[in-house]
Amino acid sequence: QVQLVESGGGLVQAGGSLRLSCAASRRTFSNYYMGWFRQAPGKEREFVAGIWSGGSTNYAGSVKGRFTISRDNTKNTVYLQLNSLKPEDTAVYYCAAANIVRATMSNPQSYDYWGQGTQVTVSS
């Protein structure tokens, strides 16, 4: 079992930045594929970014060039740097862990563990 705890959300003006963190409980964290998703009210949960154990990354088109995912395996933590924020980025952001890499890592069903989420609100 892996417990994931997100932090770093908040209220920011458009154009601003935030850094989200997700701390994992397992010492085998480095073996997991980690992803960030977000869910706005009335919308489905959508993939934001993912990172392989070796550090390769993948991004949704809507955030590419603005968001950066990274991980520190020594701290069992994955980060999401959010820059140039827009009001449409407002959502609850979730981190997720997958113990194997499946065909479609942008699909929430590919993940085994989820955090509780952290709210990001971007004002115009």
mmCIF file of C-alpha atoms in Angstrom:
data_model
loop_
_atom_site.group_PDB
_atom_site.id
_atom_site.type_symbol
_atom_site.label_atom_id
_atom_site.label_comp_id
_atom_site.label_asym_id
_atom_site.label_seq_id
_atom_site.Cartn_x
_atom_site.Cartn_y
_atom_site.Cartn_z
ATOM 1 C CA GLN A 1 0.000 0.000 0.000
ATOM 2 C CA VAL A 2 1.221 3.490 -0.878
ATOM 3 C CA GLN A 3 -0.071 6.623 0.782
ATOM 4 C CA LEU A 4 0.208 9.864 -1.167
ATOM 5 C CA VAL A 5 -0.140 13.299 0.396
ATOM 6 C CA GLU A 6 -0.339 16.410 -1.782
ATOM 7 C CA SER A 7 0.431 19.937 -0.665
ATOM 8 C CA GLY A 8 1.111 23.349 -2.146
ATOM 9 C CA GLY A 9 -2.238 24.313 -3.598
ATOM 10 C CA GLY A 10 -3.787 27.722 -3.087
ATOM 11 C CA LEU A 11 -5.201 30.860 -4.638
ATOM 12 C CA VAL A 12 -3.093 32.692 -7.208
ATOM 13 C CA GLN A 13 -3.673 35.378 -9.809
ATOM 14 C CA ALA A 14 -3.519 34.616 -13.503
ATOM 15 C CA GLY A 15 0.075 34.544 -14.658
ATOM 16 C CA GLY A 16 1.307 33.427 -11.275
ATOM 17 C CA SER A 17 3.021 30.233 -10.157
ATOM 18 C CA LEU A 18 2.580 27.442 -7.651
ATOM 19 C CA ARG A 19 4.568 24.358 -6.758
ATOM 20 C CA LEU A 20 2.693 21.240 -5.777
ATOM 21 C CA SER A 21 4.320 18.422 -3.850
ATOM 22 C CA CYS A 22 3.274 14.828 -3.377
ATOM 23 C CA ALA A 23 4.968 12.795 -0.665
ATOM 24 C CA ALA A 24 4.795 9.010 -0.860
ATOM 25 C CA SER A 25 4.977 6.628 2.077
ATOM 26 C CA ARG A 26 6.794 3.754 0.414
ATOM 27 C CA ARG A 27 10.564 3.399 0.273
ATOM 28 C CA THR A 28 10.104 1.722 -3.133
ATOM 29 C CA PHE A 29 8.753 5.019 -4.460
ATOM 30 C CA SER A 30 11.505 5.138 -7.076
ATOM 31 C CA ASN A 31 9.972 2.114 -8.831
ATOM 32 C CA TYR A 32 6.616 3.797 -9.397
ATOM 33 C CA TYR A 33 5.412 5.763 -12.384
ATOM 34 C CA MET A 34 3.963 8.980 -10.962
ATOM 35 C CA GLY A 35 1.255 11.112 -12.480
ATOM 36 C CA TRP A 36 -0.583 14.344 -11.797
ATOM 37 C CA PHE A 37 -4.239 14.733 -12.707
ATOM 38 C CA ARG A 38 -6.762 17.481 -12.170
ATOM 39 C CA GLN A 39 -10.516 17.691 -11.917
ATOM 40 C CA ALA A 40 -12.588 20.823 -12.284
ATOM 41 C CA PRO A 41 -16.211 20.996 -11.060
ATOM 42 C CA GLY A 42 -18.532 19.166 -13.426
ATOM 43 C CA LYS A 43 -15.668 17.783 -15.494
ATOM 44 C CA GLU A 44 -13.896 14.460 -15.730
ATOM 45 C CA ARG A 45 -10.514 13.894 -14.161
ATOM 46 C CA GLU A 46 -7.846 14.688 -16.733
ATOM 47 C CA PHE A 47 -4.189 13.816 -17.095
ATOM 48 C CA VAL A 48 -1.740 16.665 -16.559
ATOM 49 C CA ALA A 49 1.741 15.151 -16.442
ATOM 50 C CA GLY A 50 3.603 11.948 -15.729
ATOM 51 C CA ILE A 51 7.129 10.885 -14.929
ATOM 52 C CA TRP A 52 8.872 7.555 -15.247
ATOM 53 C CA SER A 53 11.145 6.193 -12.549
ATOM 54 C CA GLY A 54 14.150 7.218 -14.629
ATOM 55 C CA GLY A 55 12.922 10.783 -15.034
ATOM 56 C CA SER A 56 11.406 10.836 -18.519
ATOM 57 C CA THR A 57 8.297 12.983 -18.614
ATOM 58 C CA ASN A 58 5.020 13.321 -20.459
ATOM 59 C CA TYR A 59 2.577 16.247 -20.528
ATOM 60 C CA ALA A 60 -0.914 17.061 -21.638
ATOM 61 C CA GLY A 61 -0.938 19.505 -24.519
ATOM 62 C CA SER A 62 -2.799 22.126 -22.501
ATOM 63 C CA VAL A 63 0.029 22.459 -19.960
ATOM 64 C CA LYS A 64 3.107 21.715 -22.028
ATOM 65 C CA GLY A 65 5.610 24.536 -21.697
ATOM 66 C CA ARG A 66 3.923 25.898 -18.567
ATOM 67 C CA PHE A 67 4.019 23.007 -16.086
ATOM 68 C CA THR A 68 7.020 20.894 -15.097
ATOM 69 C CA ILE A 69 6.918 17.544 -13.330
ATOM 70 C CA SER A 70 9.941 16.289 -11.425
ATOM 71 C CA ARG A 71 10.765 13.766 -8.745
ATOM 72 C CA ASP A 72 13.256 13.359 -5.934
ATOM 73 C CA ASN A 73 13.554 9.654 -5.209
ATOM 74 C CA THR A 74 15.684 10.334 -2.131
ATOM 75 C CA LYS A 75 12.731 12.199 -0.607
ATOM 76 C CA ASN A 76 9.970 9.964 -2.011
ATOM 77 C CA THR A 77 8.428 13.094 -3.486
ATOM 78 C CA VAL A 78 7.098 14.183 -6.862
ATOM 79 C CA TYR A 79 6.593 17.836 -7.734
ATOM 80 C CA LEU A 80 4.522 19.805 -10.199
ATOM 81 C CA GLN A 81 5.683 23.337 -10.946
ATOM 82 C CA LEU A 82 2.817 25.390 -12.329
ATOM 83 C CA ASN A 83 3.812 28.574 -14.194
ATOM 84 C CA SER A 84 1.852 31.083 -16.271
ATOM 85 C CA LEU A 85 -1.338 29.928 -14.615
ATOM 86 C CA LYS A 86 -4.681 30.580 -16.266
ATOM 87 C CA PRO A 87 -8.191 30.627 -14.786
ATOM 88 C CA GLU A 88 -8.937 27.420 -16.701
ATOM 89 C CA ASP A 89 -6.221 25.674 -14.649
ATOM 90 C CA THR A 90 -8.504 25.948 -11.621
ATOM 91 C CA ALA A 91 -9.151 22.435 -10.316
ATOM 92 C CA VAL A 92 -8.377 19.943 -7.614
ATOM 93 C CA TYR A 93 -4.987 18.454 -8.430
ATOM 94 C CA TYR A 94 -4.275 14.819 -7.576
ATOM 95 C CA CYS A 95 -1.099 12.810 -7.657
ATOM 96 C CA ALA A 96 -1.224 9.128 -8.451
ATOM 97 C CA ALA A 97 1.151 6.174 -8.483
ATOM 98 C CA ALA A 98 1.305 3.156 -10.744
ATOM 99 C CA ASN A 99 3.383 0.126 -9.861
ATOM 100 C CA ILE A 100 3.628 -0.902 -13.508
ATOM 101 C CA VAL A 101 3.572 1.122 -16.700
ATOM 102 C CA ARG A 102 0.424 0.324 -18.649
ATOM 103 C CA ALA A 103 -0.567 1.087 -22.199
ATOM 104 C CA THR A 104 -2.153 4.443 -21.480
ATOM 105 C CA MET A 105 -0.747 6.341 -18.507
ATOM 106 C CA SER A 106 -3.057 9.256 -19.252
ATOM 107 C CA ASN A 107 -5.974 7.050 -18.193
ATOM 108 C CA PRO A 108 -6.812 7.353 -14.484
ATOM 109 C CA GLN A 109 -7.599 3.637 -14.412
ATOM 110 C CA SER A 110 -3.931 2.885 -15.035
ATOM 111 C CA TYR A 111 -3.025 4.039 -11.522
ATOM 112 C CA ASP A 112 -3.062 2.036 -8.320
ATOM 113 C CA TYR A 113 -2.899 4.734 -5.635
ATOM 114 C CA TRP A 114 -4.239 8.270 -5.301
ATOM 115 C CA GLY A 115 -3.753 11.201 -3.009
ATOM 116 C CA GLN A 116 -6.567 13.220 -1.488
ATOM 117 C CA GLY A 117 -6.058 16.216 -3.781
ATOM 118 C CA THR A 118 -5.099 19.841 -3.344
ATOM 119 C CA GLN A 119 -7.133 22.792 -4.601
ATOM 120 C CA VAL A 120 -5.625 25.231 -7.099
ATOM 121 C CA THR A 121 -7.650 28.357 -7.819
ATOM 122 C CA VAL A 122 -6.535 30.890 -10.403
ATOM 123 C CA SER A 123 -8.275 34.256 -10.398
ATOM 124 C CA SER A 124 -8.526 36.446 -13.474
#
